[in-house]
Short mmCIF file of C-alpha atoms in Angstrom, two decimals:
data_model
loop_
_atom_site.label_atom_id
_atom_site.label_comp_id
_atom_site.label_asym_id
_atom_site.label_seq_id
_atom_site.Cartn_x
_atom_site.Cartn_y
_atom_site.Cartn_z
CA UNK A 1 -64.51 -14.29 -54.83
CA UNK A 2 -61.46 -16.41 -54.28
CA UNK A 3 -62.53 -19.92 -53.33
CA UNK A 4 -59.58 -21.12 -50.53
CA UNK A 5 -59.83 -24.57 -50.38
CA UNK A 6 -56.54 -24.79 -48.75
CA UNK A 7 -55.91 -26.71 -45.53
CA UNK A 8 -56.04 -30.35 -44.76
CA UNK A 9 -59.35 -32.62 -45.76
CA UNK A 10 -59.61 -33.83 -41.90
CA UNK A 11 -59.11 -30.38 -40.25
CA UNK A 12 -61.59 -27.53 -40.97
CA UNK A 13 -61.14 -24.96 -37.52
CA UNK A 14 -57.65 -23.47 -37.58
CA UNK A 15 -55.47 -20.78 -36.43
CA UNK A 16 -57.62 -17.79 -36.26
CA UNK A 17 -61.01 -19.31 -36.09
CA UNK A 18 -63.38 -18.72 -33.10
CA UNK A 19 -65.09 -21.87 -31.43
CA UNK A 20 -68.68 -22.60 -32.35
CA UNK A 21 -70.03 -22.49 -29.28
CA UNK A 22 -70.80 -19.57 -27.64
CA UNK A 23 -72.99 -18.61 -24.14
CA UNK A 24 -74.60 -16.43 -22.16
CA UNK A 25 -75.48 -16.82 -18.54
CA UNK A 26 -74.34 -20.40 -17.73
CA UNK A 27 -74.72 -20.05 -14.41
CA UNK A 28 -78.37 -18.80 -15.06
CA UNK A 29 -81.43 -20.09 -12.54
CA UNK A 30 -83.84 -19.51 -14.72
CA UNK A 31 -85.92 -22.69 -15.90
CA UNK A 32 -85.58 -22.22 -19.55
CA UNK A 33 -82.67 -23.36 -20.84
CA UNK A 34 -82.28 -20.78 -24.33
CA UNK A 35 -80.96 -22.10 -27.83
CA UNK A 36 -79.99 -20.28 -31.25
CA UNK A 37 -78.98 -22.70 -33.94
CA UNK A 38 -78.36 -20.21 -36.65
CA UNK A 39 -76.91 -17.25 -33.69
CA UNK A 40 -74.04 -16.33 -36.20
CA UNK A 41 -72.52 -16.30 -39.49
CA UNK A 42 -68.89 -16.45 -38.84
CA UNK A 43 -66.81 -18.48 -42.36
CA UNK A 44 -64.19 -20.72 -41.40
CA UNK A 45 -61.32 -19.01 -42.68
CA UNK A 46 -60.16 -22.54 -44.84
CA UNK A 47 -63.80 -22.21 -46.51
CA UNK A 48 -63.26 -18.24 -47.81
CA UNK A 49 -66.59 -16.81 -48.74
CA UNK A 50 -68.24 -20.40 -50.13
CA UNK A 51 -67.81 -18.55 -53.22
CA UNK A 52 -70.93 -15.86 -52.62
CA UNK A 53 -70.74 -12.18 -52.46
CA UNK A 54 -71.19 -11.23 -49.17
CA UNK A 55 -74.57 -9.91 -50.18
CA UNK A 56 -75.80 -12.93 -49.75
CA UNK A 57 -73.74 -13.85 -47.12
CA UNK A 58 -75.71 -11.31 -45.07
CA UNK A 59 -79.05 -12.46 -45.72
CA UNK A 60 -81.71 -15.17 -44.01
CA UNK A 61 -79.54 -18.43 -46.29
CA UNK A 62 -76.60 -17.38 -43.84
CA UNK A 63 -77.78 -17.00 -40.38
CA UNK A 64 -81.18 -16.01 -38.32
CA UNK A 65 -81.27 -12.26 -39.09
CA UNK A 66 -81.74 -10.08 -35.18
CA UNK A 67 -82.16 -13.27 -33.25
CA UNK A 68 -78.75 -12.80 -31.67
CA UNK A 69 -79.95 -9.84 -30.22
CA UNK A 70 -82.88 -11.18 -28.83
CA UNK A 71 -81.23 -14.15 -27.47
CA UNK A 72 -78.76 -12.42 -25.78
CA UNK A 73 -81.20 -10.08 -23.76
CA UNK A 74 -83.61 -12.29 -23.08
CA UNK A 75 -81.07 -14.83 -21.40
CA UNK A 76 -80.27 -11.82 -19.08
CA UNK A 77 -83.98 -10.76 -18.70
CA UNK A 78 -84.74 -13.95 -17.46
CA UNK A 79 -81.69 -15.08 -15.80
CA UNK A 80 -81.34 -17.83 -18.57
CA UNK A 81 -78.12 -19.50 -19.67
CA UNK A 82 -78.16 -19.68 -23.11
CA UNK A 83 -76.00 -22.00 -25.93
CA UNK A 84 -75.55 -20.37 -29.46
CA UNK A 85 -73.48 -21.56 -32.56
CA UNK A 86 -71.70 -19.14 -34.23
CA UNK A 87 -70.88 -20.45 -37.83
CA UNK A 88 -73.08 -19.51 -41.00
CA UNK A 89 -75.34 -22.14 -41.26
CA UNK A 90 -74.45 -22.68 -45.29
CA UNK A 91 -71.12 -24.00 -43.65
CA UNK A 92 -73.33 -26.88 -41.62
CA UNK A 93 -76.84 -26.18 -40.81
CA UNK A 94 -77.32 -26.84 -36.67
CA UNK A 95 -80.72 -27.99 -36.98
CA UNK A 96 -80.83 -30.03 -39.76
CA UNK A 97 -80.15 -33.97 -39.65
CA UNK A 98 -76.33 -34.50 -40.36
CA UNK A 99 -78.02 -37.02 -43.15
CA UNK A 100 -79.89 -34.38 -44.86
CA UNK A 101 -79.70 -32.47 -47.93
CA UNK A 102 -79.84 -29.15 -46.35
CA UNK A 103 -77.61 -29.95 -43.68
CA UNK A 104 -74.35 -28.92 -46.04
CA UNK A 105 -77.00 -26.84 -49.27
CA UNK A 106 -75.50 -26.88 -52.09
CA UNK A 107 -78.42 -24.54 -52.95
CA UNK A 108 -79.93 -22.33 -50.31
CA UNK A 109 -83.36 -20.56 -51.75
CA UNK A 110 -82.06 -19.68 -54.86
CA UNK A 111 -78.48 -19.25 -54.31
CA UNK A 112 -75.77 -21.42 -55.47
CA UNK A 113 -72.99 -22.49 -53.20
CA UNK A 114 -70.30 -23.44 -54.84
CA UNK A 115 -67.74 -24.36 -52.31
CA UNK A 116 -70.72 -27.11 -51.03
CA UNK A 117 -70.28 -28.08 -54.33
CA UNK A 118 -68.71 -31.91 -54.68
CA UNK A 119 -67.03 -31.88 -51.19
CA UNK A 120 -65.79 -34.92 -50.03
CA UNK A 121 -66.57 -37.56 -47.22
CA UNK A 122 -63.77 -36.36 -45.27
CA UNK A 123 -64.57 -32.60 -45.77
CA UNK A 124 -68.26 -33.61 -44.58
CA UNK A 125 -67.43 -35.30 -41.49
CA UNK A 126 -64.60 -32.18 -40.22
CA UNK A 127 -67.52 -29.67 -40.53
CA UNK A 128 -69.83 -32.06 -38.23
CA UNK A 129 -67.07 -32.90 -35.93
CA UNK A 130 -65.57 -29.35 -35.18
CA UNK A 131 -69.06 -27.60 -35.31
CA UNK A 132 -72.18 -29.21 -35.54
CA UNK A 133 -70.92 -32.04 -32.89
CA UNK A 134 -69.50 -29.78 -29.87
CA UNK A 135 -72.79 -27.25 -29.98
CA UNK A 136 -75.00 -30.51 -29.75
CA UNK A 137 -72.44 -32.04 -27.15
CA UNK A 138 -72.53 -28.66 -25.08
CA UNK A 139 -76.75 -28.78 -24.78
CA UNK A 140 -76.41 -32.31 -24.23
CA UNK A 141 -74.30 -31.74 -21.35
CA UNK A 142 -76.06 -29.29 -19.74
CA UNK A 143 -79.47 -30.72 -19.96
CA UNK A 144 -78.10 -34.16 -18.41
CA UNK A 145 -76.11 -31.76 -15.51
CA UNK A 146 -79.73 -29.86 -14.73
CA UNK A 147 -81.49 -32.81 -14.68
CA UNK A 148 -79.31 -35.00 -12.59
CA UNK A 149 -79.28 -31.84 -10.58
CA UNK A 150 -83.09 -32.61 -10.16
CA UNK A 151 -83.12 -28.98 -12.01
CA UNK A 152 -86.60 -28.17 -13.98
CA UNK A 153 -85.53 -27.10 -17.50
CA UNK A 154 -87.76 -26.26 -19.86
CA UNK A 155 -86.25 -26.21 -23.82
CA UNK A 156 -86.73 -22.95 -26.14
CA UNK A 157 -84.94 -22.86 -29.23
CA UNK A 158 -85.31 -19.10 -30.64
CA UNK A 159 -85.19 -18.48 -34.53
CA UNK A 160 -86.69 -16.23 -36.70
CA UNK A 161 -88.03 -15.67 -40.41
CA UNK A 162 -88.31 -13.67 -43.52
CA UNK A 163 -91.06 -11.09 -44.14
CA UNK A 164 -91.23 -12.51 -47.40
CA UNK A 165 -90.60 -16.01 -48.78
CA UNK A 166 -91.35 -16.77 -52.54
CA UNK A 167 -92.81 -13.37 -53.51
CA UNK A 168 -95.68 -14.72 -50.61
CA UNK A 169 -95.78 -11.91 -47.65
CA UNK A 170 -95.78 -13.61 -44.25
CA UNK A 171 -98.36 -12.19 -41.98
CA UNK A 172 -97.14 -13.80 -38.77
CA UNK A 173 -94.92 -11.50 -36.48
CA UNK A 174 -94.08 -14.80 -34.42
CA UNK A 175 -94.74 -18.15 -34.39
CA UNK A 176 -94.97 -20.63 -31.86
CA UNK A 177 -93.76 -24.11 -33.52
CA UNK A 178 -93.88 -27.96 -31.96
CA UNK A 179 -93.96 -31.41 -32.89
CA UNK A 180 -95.08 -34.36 -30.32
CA UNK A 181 -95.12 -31.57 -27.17
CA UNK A 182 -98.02 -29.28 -27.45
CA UNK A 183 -98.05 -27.96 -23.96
CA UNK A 184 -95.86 -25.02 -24.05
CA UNK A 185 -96.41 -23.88 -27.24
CA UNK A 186 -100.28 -23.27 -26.78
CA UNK A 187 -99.72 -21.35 -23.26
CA UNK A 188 -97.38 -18.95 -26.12
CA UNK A 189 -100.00 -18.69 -28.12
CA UNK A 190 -102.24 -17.75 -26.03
CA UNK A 191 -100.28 -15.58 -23.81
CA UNK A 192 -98.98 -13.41 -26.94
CA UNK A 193 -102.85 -13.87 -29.01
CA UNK A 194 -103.93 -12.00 -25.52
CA UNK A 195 -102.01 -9.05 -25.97
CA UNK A 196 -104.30 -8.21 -29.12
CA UNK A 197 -101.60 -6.27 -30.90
CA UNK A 198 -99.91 -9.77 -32.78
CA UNK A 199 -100.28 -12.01 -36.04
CA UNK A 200 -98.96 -15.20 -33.75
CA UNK A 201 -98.79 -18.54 -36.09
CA UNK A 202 -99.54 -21.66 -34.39
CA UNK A 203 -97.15 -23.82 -36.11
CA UNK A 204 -96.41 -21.49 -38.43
CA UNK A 205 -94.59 -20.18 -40.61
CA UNK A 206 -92.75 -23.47 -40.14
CA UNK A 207 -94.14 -27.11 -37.98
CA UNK A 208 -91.73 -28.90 -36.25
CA UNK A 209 -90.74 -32.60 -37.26
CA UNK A 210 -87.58 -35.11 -37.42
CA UNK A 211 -86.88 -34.57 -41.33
CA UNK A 212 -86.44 -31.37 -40.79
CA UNK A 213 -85.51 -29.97 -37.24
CA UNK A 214 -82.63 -31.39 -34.80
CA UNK A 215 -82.78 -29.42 -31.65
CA UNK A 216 -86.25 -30.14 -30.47
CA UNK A 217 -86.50 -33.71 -31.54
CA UNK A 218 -83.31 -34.71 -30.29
CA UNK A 219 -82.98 -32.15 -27.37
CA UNK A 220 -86.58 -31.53 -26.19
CA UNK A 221 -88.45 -34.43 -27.30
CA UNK A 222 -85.95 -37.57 -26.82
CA UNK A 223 -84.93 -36.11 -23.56
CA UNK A 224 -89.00 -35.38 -21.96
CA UNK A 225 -88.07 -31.73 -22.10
CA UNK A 226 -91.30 -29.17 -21.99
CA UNK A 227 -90.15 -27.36 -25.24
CA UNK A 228 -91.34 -25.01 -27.76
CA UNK A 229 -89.54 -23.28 -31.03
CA UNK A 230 -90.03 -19.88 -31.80
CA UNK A 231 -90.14 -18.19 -34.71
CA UNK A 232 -89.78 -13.99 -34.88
CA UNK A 233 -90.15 -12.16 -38.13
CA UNK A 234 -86.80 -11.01 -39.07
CA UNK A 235 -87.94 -7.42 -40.04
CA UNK A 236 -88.83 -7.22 -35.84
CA UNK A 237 -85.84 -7.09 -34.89
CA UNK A 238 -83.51 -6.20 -37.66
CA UNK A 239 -82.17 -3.52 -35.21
CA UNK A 240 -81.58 -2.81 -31.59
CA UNK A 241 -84.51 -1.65 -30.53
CA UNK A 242 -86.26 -3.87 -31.87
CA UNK A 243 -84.78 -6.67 -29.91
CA UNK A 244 -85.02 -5.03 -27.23
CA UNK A 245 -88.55 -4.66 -27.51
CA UNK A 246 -89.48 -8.63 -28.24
CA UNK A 247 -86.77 -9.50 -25.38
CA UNK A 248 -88.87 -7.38 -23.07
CA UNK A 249 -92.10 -8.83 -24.69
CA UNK A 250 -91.26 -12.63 -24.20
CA UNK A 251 -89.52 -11.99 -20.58
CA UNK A 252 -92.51 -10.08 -19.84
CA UNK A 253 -94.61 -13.47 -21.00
CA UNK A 254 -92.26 -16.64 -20.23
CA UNK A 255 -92.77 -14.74 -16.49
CA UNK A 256 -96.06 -15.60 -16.68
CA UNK A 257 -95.76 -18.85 -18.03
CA UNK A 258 -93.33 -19.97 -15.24
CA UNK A 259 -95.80 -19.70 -13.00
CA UNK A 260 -98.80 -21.76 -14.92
CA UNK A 261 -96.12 -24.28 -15.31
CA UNK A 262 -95.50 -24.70 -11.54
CA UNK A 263 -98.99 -23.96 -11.10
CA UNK A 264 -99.66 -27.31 -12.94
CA UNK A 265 -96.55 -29.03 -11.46
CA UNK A 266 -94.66 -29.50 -14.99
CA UNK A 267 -91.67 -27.83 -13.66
CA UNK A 268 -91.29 -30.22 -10.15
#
């Protein structure tokens, strides 16, 4: 596990590396306006493998396991445009605080990483400016478009979880999650409690709050946004048709939430 640390301190994205953002459906009508912090797991090629196997590379510490898949359909179940990040989240986590400790882990769960190991100011800075910074910029812009557009948009950031976390098994198959902005995340839980077939956590398996999330407290929340997270368990939709099957479950459900939101004139 060769550690490449060449390239210049103040340039991270090079020849050969893909762009961290990545959508579906821009030109979506669709009031819900899709996110996926943790879409991919792409390395910049200056970083090698952080010096991990690739065994762990694969796992929850490096990207939201099946939520790609998900995404994906549901933006073109519902017509939704959707904004995804590509890069491994040990290379910059996209919903942490750029200030925090788990923004750049030098430990993820119980992995070591040792190329987060030490890195400098400079180092830092490149991996916020080339991918944390134009995936925040791009939602940014397109929330400020739709709503100078007098466009209702409506903010769901899609992740999901491990079965198992600290030997504990997680009985949740989704989770609705929030902070300040309770309203849409209640008409998920109830919409998915009433299908009588679901362990659906109500903040859970993780709450929302400004230590520890970026997307919904700087997207949703800052900007009056109706917003919920979401939460799947990863073993779900680990394959294809199991993505398929909670695409079709939450288009089936954000259908029917459209129209309790216009219904109660949240979406005017």
């Amino acid at each position: 596990m060769a550690l490449d640390t060449a390239g210049a301190a103040d340039q991270l994205l090079g020849e050969g590396d893909i762009p961290p953002v990545h959508e579906v459906n821009a030109e979506g009508t669709s009031p819900f306006l899709l996110t996926s912090d943790h879409h991919g797991r792409v390395l910049p090629r200056a970083l090698g493998d952080l010096g991990i196997p690739e065994s762990e590379l694969v796992r929850h510490i490096g990207w939201d396991i099946g939520i790609a898949g998900v995404a994906e359909r549901l933006a073109q179940m519902l017509d939704a445009h959707l904004i995804a990040q590509r890069y491994s989240r040990l290379v910059i986590d996209c919903n942490r605080p750029p200030g925090a400790a788990s923004s750049i882990p030098v430990i993820s769960e119980a992995t070591t990483i040792p190329r987060n190991e030490a890195i400098s100011d400079a180092e830092r800075a490149a991996r916020r400016r080339e991918i944390f910074e134009p995936y925040h910029h791009r939602i940014d812009a397109t929330i400020g478009r739709r709503l100078h557009g007098k466009r209702p948009t409506v903010l769901v950031s899609l992740h999901s979880f491990t079965p198992v976390y600290a030997g504990v098994a997680r009985p949740w198959h989704i989770g609705a999650l929030y902070n300040r902005d309770t309203v849409l995340p209640q008409l998920l839980v109830k919409h998915l409690r009433s299908q009588g077939d679901l362990v659906v956590g109500d903040n859970e398996p993780y709450a929302v709050s400004d230590l520890t999330d970026y997307t919904i407290p700087v997207h949703g929340e800052a900007r009056g946004l109706v917003n919920t997270g979401i939460e799947i368990r990863q073993d779900l939709i680990a394959d294809q048709s199991g993505q398929q099957q909670w695409a079709d479950r939450l288009a089936r459900v954000f259908a029917e939430i459209e129209v309790e939101l216009r219904a109660e004139r949240l979406l005017d």
